[in-house]
mmCIF file of C-alpha atoms in Angstrom:
data_model
loop_
_atom_site.group_PDB
_atom_site.id
_atom_site.type_symbol
_atom_site.label_atom_id
_atom_site.label_comp_id
_atom_site.label_asym_id
_atom_site.label_seq_id
_atom_site.Cartn_x
_atom_site.Cartn_y
_atom_site.Cartn_z
ATOM 1 C CA GLY A 271 5.623 12.989 10.642
ATOM 2 C CA ALA A 272 5.387 11.837 7.002
ATOM 3 C CA VAL A 273 1.677 12.453 6.543
ATOM 4 C CA VAL A 274 0.018 12.078 3.160
ATOM 5 C CA SER A 275 -3.460 13.363 2.419
ATOM 6 C CA GLN A 276 -5.821 12.704 -0.447
ATOM 7 C CA HIS A 277 -8.746 14.737 -1.671
ATOM 8 C CA PRO A 278 -11.523 13.977 -2.126
ATOM 9 C CA SER A 279 -12.078 10.921 0.027
ATOM 10 C CA ARG A 280 -15.132 9.959 -1.999
ATOM 11 C CA VAL A 281 -16.370 11.103 -5.376
ATOM 12 C CA ILE A 282 -19.283 10.114 -7.567
ATOM 13 C CA CYS A 283 -19.259 11.200 -11.186
ATOM 14 C CA LYS A 284 -21.276 10.531 -14.308
ATOM 15 C CA SER A 285 -19.952 8.361 -17.078
ATOM 16 C CA GLY A 286 -17.985 10.391 -19.615
ATOM 17 C CA THR A 287 -16.848 13.090 -17.226
ATOM 18 C CA SER A 288 -13.382 13.577 -15.766
ATOM 19 C CA VAL A 289 -12.400 13.591 -12.144
ATOM 20 C CA LYS A 290 -9.233 14.792 -10.436
ATOM 21 C CA ILE A 291 -7.761 13.296 -7.277
ATOM 22 C CA GLU A 292 -5.127 15.162 -5.302
ATOM 23 C CA CYS A 293 -2.339 13.645 -3.237
ATOM 24 C CA ARG A 294 -0.342 15.867 -0.911
ATOM 25 C CA SER A 295 2.633 15.263 1.333
ATOM 26 C CA LEU A 296 1.971 17.499 4.305
ATOM 27 C CA ASP A 297 5.233 17.560 6.198
ATOM 28 C CA PHE A 298 7.919 16.353 3.812
ATOM 29 C CA GLN A 299 9.052 16.800 0.264
ATOM 30 C CA ALA A 300 7.981 13.894 -1.897
ATOM 31 C CA THR A 301 10.399 13.417 -4.748
ATOM 32 C CA THR A 302 8.474 10.334 -5.820
ATOM 33 C CA MET A 303 4.772 9.623 -5.670
ATOM 34 C CA PHE A 304 3.002 6.421 -6.535
ATOM 35 C CA TRP A 305 -0.580 5.778 -7.584
ATOM 36 C CA TYR A 306 -2.278 2.483 -6.825
ATOM 37 C CA ARG A 307 -5.645 1.028 -7.616
ATOM 38 C CA GLN A 308 -7.409 -1.430 -5.365
ATOM 39 C CA PHE A 309 -10.458 -3.485 -6.294
ATOM 40 C CA PRO A 310 -12.729 -4.800 -3.542
ATOM 41 C CA LYS A 311 -11.161 -7.571 -1.505
ATOM 42 C CA GLN A 312 -8.011 -7.404 -3.601
ATOM 43 C CA SER A 313 -4.470 -6.156 -3.275
ATOM 44 C CA LEU A 314 -2.983 -2.893 -4.451
ATOM 45 C CA MET A 315 -1.922 -2.651 -8.060
ATOM 46 C CA LEU A 316 0.669 -0.055 -8.942
ATOM 47 C CA MET A 317 -0.574 2.167 -11.744
ATOM 48 C CA ALA A 318 2.259 4.629 -12.132
ATOM 49 C CA THR A 319 5.269 6.239 -10.544
ATOM 50 C CA SER A 320 5.845 9.956 -10.796
ATOM 51 C CA ASN A 321 8.912 11.978 -9.987
ATOM 52 C CA GLU A 322 8.645 15.693 -9.405
ATOM 53 C CA GLY A 323 9.071 17.599 -12.623
ATOM 54 C CA SER A 324 9.147 14.502 -14.818
ATOM 55 C CA LYS A 325 6.628 12.524 -16.790
ATOM 56 C CA ALA A 326 5.066 9.639 -14.948
ATOM 57 C CA THR A 327 6.110 6.075 -15.636
ATOM 58 C CA TYR A 328 3.101 3.874 -16.170
ATOM 59 C CA GLU A 329 2.856 0.175 -15.462
ATOM 60 C CA GLN A 330 2.072 -2.202 -18.278
ATOM 61 C CA GLY A 331 -1.607 -2.199 -19.134
ATOM 62 C CA VAL A 332 -2.366 1.212 -17.633
ATOM 63 C CA GLU A 333 -3.643 3.724 -20.189
ATOM 64 C CA LYS A 334 -1.616 6.893 -19.823
ATOM 65 C CA ASP A 335 -4.131 8.935 -21.791
ATOM 66 C CA LYS A 336 -6.925 7.852 -19.498
ATOM 67 C CA PHE A 337 -5.106 8.229 -16.196
ATOM 68 C CA LEU A 338 -3.272 11.539 -16.362
ATOM 69 C CA ILE A 339 -0.704 12.078 -13.642
ATOM 70 C CA ASN A 340 0.914 15.363 -12.808
ATOM 71 C CA HIS A 341 3.624 15.874 -10.196
ATOM 72 C CA ALA A 342 4.296 19.559 -10.533
ATOM 73 C CA SER A 343 5.636 20.217 -7.051
ATOM 74 C CA LEU A 344 7.392 18.354 -4.279
ATOM 75 C CA THR A 345 4.216 18.204 -2.238
ATOM 76 C CA LEU A 346 1.462 17.610 -4.764
ATOM 77 C CA SER A 347 0.585 14.990 -7.334
ATOM 78 C CA THR A 348 -2.723 14.692 -9.135
ATOM 79 C CA LEU A 349 -4.428 11.800 -10.873
ATOM 80 C CA THR A 350 -7.089 12.717 -13.417
ATOM 81 C CA VAL A 351 -9.380 9.983 -14.650
ATOM 82 C CA THR A 352 -10.545 11.181 -18.039
ATOM 83 C CA SER A 353 -13.821 10.158 -19.669
ATOM 84 C CA ALA A 354 -14.609 7.940 -16.722
ATOM 85 C CA HIS A 355 -16.618 4.764 -17.176
ATOM 86 C CA PRO A 356 -18.223 2.486 -14.598
ATOM 87 C CA GLU A 357 -15.303 0.058 -14.870
ATOM 88 C CA ASP A 358 -13.048 2.829 -13.549
ATOM 89 C CA SER A 359 -14.909 2.686 -10.250
ATOM 90 C CA SER A 360 -12.354 1.691 -7.672
ATOM 91 C CA PHE A 361 -10.373 2.724 -4.604
ATOM 92 C CA TYR A 362 -7.373 4.837 -5.578
ATOM 93 C CA ILE A 363 -4.496 5.198 -3.138
ATOM 94 C CA CYS A 364 -1.416 7.347 -3.453
ATOM 95 C CA SER A 365 1.861 7.068 -1.608
ATOM 96 C CA ALA A 366 4.884 9.257 -1.364
ATOM 97 C CA SER A 367 8.555 8.910 -0.625
ATOM 98 C CA GLY A 368 11.257 11.517 -0.503
ATOM 99 C CA HIS A 369 14.765 12.452 0.446
ATOM 100 C CA SER A 370 13.633 13.683 3.819
ATOM 101 C CA THR A 371 12.118 10.333 4.729
ATOM 102 C CA ILE A 372 13.675 6.953 5.249
ATOM 103 C CA SER A 373 14.844 5.517 1.961
ATOM 104 C CA TYR A 374 12.434 3.186 0.235
ATOM 105 C CA GLU A 375 9.710 3.815 2.744
ATOM 106 C CA GLN A 376 6.415 4.865 1.213
ATOM 107 C CA TYR A 377 3.798 6.770 3.158
ATOM 108 C CA PHE A 378 0.252 6.125 2.065
ATOM 109 C CA GLY A 379 -2.701 8.425 1.776
ATOM 110 C CA PRO A 380 -6.146 7.448 3.085
ATOM 111 C CA GLY A 381 -7.472 6.634 -0.382
ATOM 112 C CA THR A 382 -10.200 7.971 -2.656
ATOM 113 C CA ARG A 383 -13.311 5.967 -3.451
ATOM 114 C CA LEU A 384 -14.404 6.706 -7.044
ATOM 115 C CA THR A 385 -17.845 5.649 -8.208
ATOM 116 C CA VAL A 386 -18.785 6.226 -11.837
ATOM 117 C CA THR A 387 -22.505 6.042 -12.577
ATOM 118 C CA ALA B 172 11.110 -10.073 -10.835
ATOM 119 C CA GLN B 173 9.871 -9.384 -7.343
ATOM 120 C CA SER B 174 6.743 -10.925 -5.905
ATOM 121 C CA VAL B 175 5.012 -11.712 -2.651
ATOM 122 C CA THR B 176 2.842 -14.654 -1.672
ATOM 123 C CA GLN B 177 0.518 -14.587 1.287
ATOM 124 C CA PRO B 178 -0.784 -18.164 1.504
ATOM 125 C CA ASP B 179 -3.623 -17.460 3.899
ATOM 126 C CA ILE B 180 -6.577 -15.544 2.483
ATOM 127 C CA HIS B 181 -8.531 -15.450 5.737
ATOM 128 C CA ILE B 182 -7.617 -16.201 9.340
ATOM 129 C CA THR B 183 -9.983 -16.245 12.296
ATOM 130 C CA VAL B 184 -8.494 -15.969 15.743
ATOM 131 C CA SER B 185 -9.933 -15.625 19.225
ATOM 132 C CA GLU B 186 -9.266 -12.461 21.161
ATOM 133 C CA GLY B 187 -6.219 -12.977 23.351
ATOM 134 C CA ALA B 188 -4.841 -15.767 21.202
ATOM 135 C CA SER B 189 -1.643 -15.513 19.194
ATOM 136 C CA LEU B 190 -1.582 -14.641 15.506
ATOM 137 C CA GLU B 191 0.870 -15.483 12.760
ATOM 138 C CA LEU B 192 0.523 -14.308 9.178
ATOM 139 C CA ARG B 193 2.705 -15.882 6.544
ATOM 140 C CA CYS B 194 4.604 -14.065 3.817
ATOM 141 C CA ASN B 195 6.981 -15.486 1.243
ATOM 142 C CA TYR B 196 8.833 -13.275 -1.175
ATOM 143 C CA SER B 197 10.874 -13.437 -4.329
ATOM 144 C CA TYR B 198 13.492 -10.757 -4.816
ATOM 145 C CA GLY B 199 16.777 -10.555 -6.683
ATOM 146 C CA ALA B 200 18.872 -8.937 -3.984
ATOM 147 C CA THR B 201 18.673 -8.133 -0.299
ATOM 148 C CA PRO B 202 14.980 -7.482 0.133
ATOM 149 C CA TYR B 203 13.292 -4.492 1.647
ATOM 150 C CA LEU B 204 10.244 -5.976 3.357
ATOM 151 C CA PHE B 205 7.164 -4.348 4.809
ATOM 152 C CA TRP B 206 3.962 -5.241 6.585
ATOM 153 C CA TYR B 207 0.980 -2.906 6.264
ATOM 154 C CA VAL B 208 -2.472 -3.006 7.836
ATOM 155 C CA GLN B 209 -5.625 -1.654 6.221
ATOM 156 C CA SER B 210 -8.959 -1.092 7.920
ATOM 157 C CA PRO B 211 -12.082 -1.076 5.700
ATOM 158 C CA GLY B 212 -12.205 1.958 3.435
ATOM 159 C CA GLN B 213 -8.919 3.278 4.742
ATOM 160 C CA GLY B 214 -5.385 3.658 3.478
ATOM 161 C CA LEU B 215 -2.428 1.583 4.552
ATOM 162 C CA GLN B 216 -0.602 1.934 7.824
ATOM 163 C CA LEU B 217 2.953 0.676 8.149
ATOM 164 C CA LEU B 218 3.327 -1.894 10.929
ATOM 165 C CA LEU B 219 7.007 -2.622 10.514
ATOM 166 C CA LYS B 220 9.810 -2.896 7.997
ATOM 167 C CA TYR B 221 13.046 -4.768 7.432
ATOM 168 C CA PHE B 222 15.986 -3.288 5.578
ATOM 169 C CA SER B 223 18.992 -4.937 7.209
ATOM 170 C CA GLY B 224 20.455 -5.909 10.575
ATOM 171 C CA ASP B 225 18.550 -7.771 13.262
ATOM 172 C CA THR B 226 16.257 -10.261 11.589
ATOM 173 C CA LEU B 227 13.592 -9.926 14.292
ATOM 174 C CA VAL B 228 11.831 -6.647 13.779
ATOM 175 C CA GLN B 229 9.541 -4.956 16.249
ATOM 176 C CA GLY B 230 6.686 -2.828 15.019
ATOM 177 C CA ILE B 231 3.747 -0.864 16.256
ATOM 178 C CA LYS B 232 0.683 -2.251 18.029
ATOM 179 C CA GLY B 233 2.675 -5.146 19.500
ATOM 180 C CA PHE B 234 3.514 -6.763 16.165
ATOM 181 C CA GLU B 235 6.825 -8.316 15.240
ATOM 182 C CA ALA B 236 8.173 -10.080 12.165
ATOM 183 C CA GLU B 237 11.109 -12.330 11.510
ATOM 184 C CA PHE B 238 13.147 -12.281 8.316
ATOM 185 C CA LYS B 239 14.392 -15.716 7.307
ATOM 186 C CA ARG B 240 16.539 -15.550 4.218
ATOM 187 C CA SER B 241 16.843 -19.344 3.900
ATOM 188 C CA GLN B 242 13.059 -19.651 3.697
ATOM 189 C CA SER B 243 12.433 -16.389 1.807
ATOM 190 C CA SER B 244 9.911 -15.569 4.492
ATOM 191 C CA PHE B 245 8.887 -12.566 6.553
ATOM 192 C CA ASN B 246 6.113 -13.785 8.834
ATOM 193 C CA LEU B 247 4.180 -11.414 11.060
ATOM 194 C CA ARG B 248 3.291 -12.325 14.626
ATOM 195 C CA LYS B 249 1.411 -10.955 17.579
ATOM 196 C CA PRO B 250 1.340 -12.775 20.926
ATOM 197 C CA SER B 251 -2.124 -11.669 22.008
ATOM 198 C CA VAL B 252 -4.684 -10.352 19.554
ATOM 199 C CA HIS B 253 -7.127 -7.555 20.359
ATOM 200 C CA TRP B 254 -10.507 -7.061 18.700
ATOM 201 C CA SER B 255 -9.139 -3.910 17.074
ATOM 202 C CA ASP B 256 -6.615 -6.013 15.144
ATOM 203 C CA ALA B 257 -9.369 -7.206 12.815
ATOM 204 C CA ALA B 258 -8.294 -5.833 9.433
ATOM 205 C CA GLU B 259 -6.590 -6.645 6.147
ATOM 206 C CA TYR B 260 -2.846 -7.244 6.311
ATOM 207 C CA PHE B 261 -0.496 -6.841 3.367
ATOM 208 C CA CYS B 262 3.097 -7.941 3.020
ATOM 209 C CA ALA B 263 5.184 -6.029 0.487
ATOM 210 C CA VAL B 264 8.670 -6.231 -0.979
ATOM 211 C CA GLY B 265 10.687 -3.781 -2.978
ATOM 212 C CA ALA B 266 12.810 -0.693 -3.022
ATOM 213 C CA ASN B 267 11.585 2.056 -5.304
ATOM 214 C CA LYS B 268 8.605 -0.008 -6.401
ATOM 215 C CA LEU B 269 6.607 -2.152 -4.039
ATOM 216 C CA SER B 270 4.958 -5.436 -4.873
ATOM 217 C CA PHE B 271 2.143 -6.416 -2.561
ATOM 218 C CA GLY B 272 0.798 -9.785 -1.595
ATOM 219 C CA ALA B 273 -2.880 -10.542 -2.039
ATOM 220 C CA GLY B 274 -3.535 -9.798 1.602
ATOM 221 C CA THR B 275 -4.815 -11.754 4.588
ATOM 222 C CA THR B 276 -8.104 -10.865 6.226
ATOM 223 C CA VAL B 277 -7.999 -11.269 9.991
ATOM 224 C CA THR B 278 -11.224 -11.783 11.884
ATOM 225 C CA VAL B 279 -11.155 -11.655 15.675
ATOM 226 C CA ARG B 280 -13.860 -13.486 17.589
ATOM 227 C CA ALA B 281 -14.773 -12.651 21.152
#
């Protein structure tokens, strides 16, 4: 149980375009979803926390207008990278936690590799 | 503020040998502690967690970790390493928000 999926697994886009990444909880209701960014050989950096039906809370230094997060349902959150630039190339990972799972335990998706050319 | 330190960036171990990965944390209250493993290009898989109770925690794949409050540590151990254990290991602390250590890369030699 507690499976989280991400789509797409890999995406290549041109500089200046926008790309949307989906994060779904497949077998539980995710009241909270988290978006992380991971650079090569580095740790995960929390970008934002989103609660279903509320605006996301962004970490310091993360541009909310560039990284749009929507958590419209208890099973889906999306991250849209707007006007992408090569420096946005990274591995993006989502996680989810919810009232039907063990408190404070986050379940991670498989990640999305974004390459901006 | 919460934080995690993983002192070892890279560890090489022979197959069949024991493995210990160090983790020190800083947290204002009783910590919620986690160990995750990540294979290249993949997401994170939870190995084990500590919330309360028995300070020696058993996880999946033969891993265990011991919570030592006096040392602010949560070290991960495995008695006999398999080649498939080669991966990146992350220690994390937190409740609603997790803070991750920098990770330890484990290489297993035949």
